[in-house]
mmCIF file of C-alpha atoms in Angstrom:
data_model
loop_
_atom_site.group_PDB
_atom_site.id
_atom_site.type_symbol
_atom_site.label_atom_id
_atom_site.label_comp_id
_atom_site.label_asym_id
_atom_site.label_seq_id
_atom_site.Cartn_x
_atom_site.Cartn_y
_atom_site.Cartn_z
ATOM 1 C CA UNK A 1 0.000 0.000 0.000
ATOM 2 C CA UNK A 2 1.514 3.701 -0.891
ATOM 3 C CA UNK A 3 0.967 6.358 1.190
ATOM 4 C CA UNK A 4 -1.804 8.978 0.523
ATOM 5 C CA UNK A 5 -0.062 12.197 -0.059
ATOM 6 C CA UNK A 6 -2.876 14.360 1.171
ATOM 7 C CA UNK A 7 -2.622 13.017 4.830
ATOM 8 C CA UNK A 8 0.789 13.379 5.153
ATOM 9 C CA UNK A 9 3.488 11.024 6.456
ATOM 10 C CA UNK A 10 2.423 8.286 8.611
ATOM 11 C CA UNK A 11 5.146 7.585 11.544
ATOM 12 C CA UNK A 12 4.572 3.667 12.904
ATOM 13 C CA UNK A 13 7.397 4.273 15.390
ATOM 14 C CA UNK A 14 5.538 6.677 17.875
ATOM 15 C CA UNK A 15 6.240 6.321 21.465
ATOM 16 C CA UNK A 16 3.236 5.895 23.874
ATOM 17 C CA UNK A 17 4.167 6.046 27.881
ATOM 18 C CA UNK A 18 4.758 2.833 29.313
ATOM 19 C CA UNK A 19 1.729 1.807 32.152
ATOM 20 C CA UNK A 20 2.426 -0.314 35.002
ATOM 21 C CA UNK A 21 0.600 -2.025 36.657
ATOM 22 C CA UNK A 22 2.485 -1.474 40.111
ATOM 23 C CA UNK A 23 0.081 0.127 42.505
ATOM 24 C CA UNK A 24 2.869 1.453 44.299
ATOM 25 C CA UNK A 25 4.217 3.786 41.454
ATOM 26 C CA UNK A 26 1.760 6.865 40.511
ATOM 27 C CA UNK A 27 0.347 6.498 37.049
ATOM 28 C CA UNK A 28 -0.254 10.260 36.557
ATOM 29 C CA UNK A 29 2.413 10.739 34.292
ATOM 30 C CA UNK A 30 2.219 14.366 35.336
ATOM 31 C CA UNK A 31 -1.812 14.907 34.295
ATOM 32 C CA UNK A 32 -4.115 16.633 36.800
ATOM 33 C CA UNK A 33 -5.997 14.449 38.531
ATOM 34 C CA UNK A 34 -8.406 17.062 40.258
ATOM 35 C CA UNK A 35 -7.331 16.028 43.734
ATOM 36 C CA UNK A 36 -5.183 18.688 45.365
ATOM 37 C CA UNK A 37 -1.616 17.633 47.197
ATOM 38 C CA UNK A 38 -2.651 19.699 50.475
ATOM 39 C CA UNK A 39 -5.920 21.272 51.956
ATOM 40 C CA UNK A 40 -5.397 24.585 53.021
ATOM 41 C CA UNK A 41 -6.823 25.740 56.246
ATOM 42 C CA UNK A 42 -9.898 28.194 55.512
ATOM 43 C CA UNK A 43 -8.933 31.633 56.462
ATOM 44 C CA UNK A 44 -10.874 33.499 59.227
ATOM 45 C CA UNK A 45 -13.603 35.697 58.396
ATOM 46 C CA UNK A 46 -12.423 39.340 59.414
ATOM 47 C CA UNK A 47 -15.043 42.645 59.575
ATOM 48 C CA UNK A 48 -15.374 42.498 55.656
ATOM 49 C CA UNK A 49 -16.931 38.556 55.577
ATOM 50 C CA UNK A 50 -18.985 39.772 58.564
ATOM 51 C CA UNK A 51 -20.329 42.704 56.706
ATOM 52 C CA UNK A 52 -20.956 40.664 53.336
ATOM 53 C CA UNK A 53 -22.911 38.198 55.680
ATOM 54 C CA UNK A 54 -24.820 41.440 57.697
ATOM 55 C CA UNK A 55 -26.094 42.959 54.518
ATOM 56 C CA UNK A 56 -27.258 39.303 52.619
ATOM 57 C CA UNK A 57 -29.043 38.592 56.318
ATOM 58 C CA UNK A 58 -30.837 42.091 56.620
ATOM 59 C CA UNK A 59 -31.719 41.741 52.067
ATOM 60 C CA UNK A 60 -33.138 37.921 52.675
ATOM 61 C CA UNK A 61 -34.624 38.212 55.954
ATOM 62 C CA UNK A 62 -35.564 41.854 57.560
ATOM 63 C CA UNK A 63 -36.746 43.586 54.241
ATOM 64 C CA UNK A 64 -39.083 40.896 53.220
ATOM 65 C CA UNK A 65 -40.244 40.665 56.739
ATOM 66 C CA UNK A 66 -40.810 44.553 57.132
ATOM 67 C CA UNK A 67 -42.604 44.408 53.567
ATOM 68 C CA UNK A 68 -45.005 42.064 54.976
ATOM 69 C CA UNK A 69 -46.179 44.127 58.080
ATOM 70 C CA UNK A 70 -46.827 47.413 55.821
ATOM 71 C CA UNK A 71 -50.821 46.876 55.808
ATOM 72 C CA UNK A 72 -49.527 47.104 59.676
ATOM 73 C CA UNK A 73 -47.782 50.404 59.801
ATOM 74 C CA UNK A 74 -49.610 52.765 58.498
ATOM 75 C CA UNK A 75 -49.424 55.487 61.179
ATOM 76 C CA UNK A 76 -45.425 55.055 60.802
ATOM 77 C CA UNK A 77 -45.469 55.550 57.140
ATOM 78 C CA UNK A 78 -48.425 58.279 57.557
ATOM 79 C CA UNK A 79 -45.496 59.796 59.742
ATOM 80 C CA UNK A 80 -42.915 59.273 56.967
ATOM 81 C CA UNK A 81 -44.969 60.793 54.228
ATOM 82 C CA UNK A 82 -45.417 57.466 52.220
ATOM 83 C CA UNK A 83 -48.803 55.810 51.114
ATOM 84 C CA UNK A 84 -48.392 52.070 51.287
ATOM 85 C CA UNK A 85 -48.269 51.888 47.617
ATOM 86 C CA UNK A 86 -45.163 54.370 47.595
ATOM 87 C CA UNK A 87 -43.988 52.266 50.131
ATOM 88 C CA UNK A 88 -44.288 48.565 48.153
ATOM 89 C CA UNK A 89 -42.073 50.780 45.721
ATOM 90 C CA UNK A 90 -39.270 51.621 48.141
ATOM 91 C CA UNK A 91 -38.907 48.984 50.470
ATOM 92 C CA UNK A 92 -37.827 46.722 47.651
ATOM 93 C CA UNK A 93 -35.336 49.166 46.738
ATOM 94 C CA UNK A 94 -33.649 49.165 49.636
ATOM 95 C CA UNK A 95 -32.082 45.337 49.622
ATOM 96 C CA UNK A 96 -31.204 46.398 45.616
ATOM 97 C CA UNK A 97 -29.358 49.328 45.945
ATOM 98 C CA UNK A 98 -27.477 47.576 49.277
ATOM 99 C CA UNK A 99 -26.347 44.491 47.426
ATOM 100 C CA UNK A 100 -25.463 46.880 44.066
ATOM 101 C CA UNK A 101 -22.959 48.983 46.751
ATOM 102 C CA UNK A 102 -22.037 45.915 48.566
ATOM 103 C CA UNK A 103 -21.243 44.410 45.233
ATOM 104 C CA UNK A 104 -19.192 47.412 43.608
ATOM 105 C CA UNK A 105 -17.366 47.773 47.059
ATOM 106 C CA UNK A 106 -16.662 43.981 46.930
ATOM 107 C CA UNK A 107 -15.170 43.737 43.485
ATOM 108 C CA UNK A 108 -13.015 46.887 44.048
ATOM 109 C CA UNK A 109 -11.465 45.366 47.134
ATOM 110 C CA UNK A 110 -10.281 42.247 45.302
ATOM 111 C CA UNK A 111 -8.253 44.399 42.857
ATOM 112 C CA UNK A 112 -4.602 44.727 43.844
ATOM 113 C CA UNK A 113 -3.582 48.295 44.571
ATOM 114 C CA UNK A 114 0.137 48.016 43.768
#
């Protein structure tokens, strides 16, 4: 059989790694397996972490709480100057614009300022 000259040279005398079958002897061959060499120790959470977890705890839990008990406040938003439809506006606002700043102030702290 000749050759095909379209696909090139064909080499029969490639190499492949040699596998053993010793358990003992890693079989990586120097591929990632996925699996690191050491677990790291999880850093402790300083003022930042805690502040992150503050302002996701008072978005998930106290707005949507205090949204619920508007039908119950109206003397305190009567006092504030908001109707309760002005207030079904705002109060939603308030866990958007935190998490936007939270979010901006988050990203800009993980930049290196060298």
């Amino acid at each position: 059989m000749t050759p095909d000259p379209e696909q090139g040279p064909t080499d029969s005398t490639t190499t492949e790694p040699d596998s053993t079958d010793d358990p003992d002897q890693p079989s990586d061959h120097g591929q990632q397996t996925g699996r690191p060499k050491q677990v790291q120790p999880a850093e402790e959470i300083d003022w930042r972490g805690w502040l992150l977890v503050g302002v996701v705890l008072v978005c998930f839990f106290v707005i949507p709480v205090l949204i619920l008990f508007i039908p119950q406040a109206q003397s305190l938003l009567a006092s504030l100057g908001l109707s309760r439809r002005q207030a079904y506006l705002a109060m939603p606002m308030i866990p958007a614009i935190l998490l936007g700043i939270t979010a901006v102030w988050a990203a800009l702290r993980t930049q290196s300022f060298e």
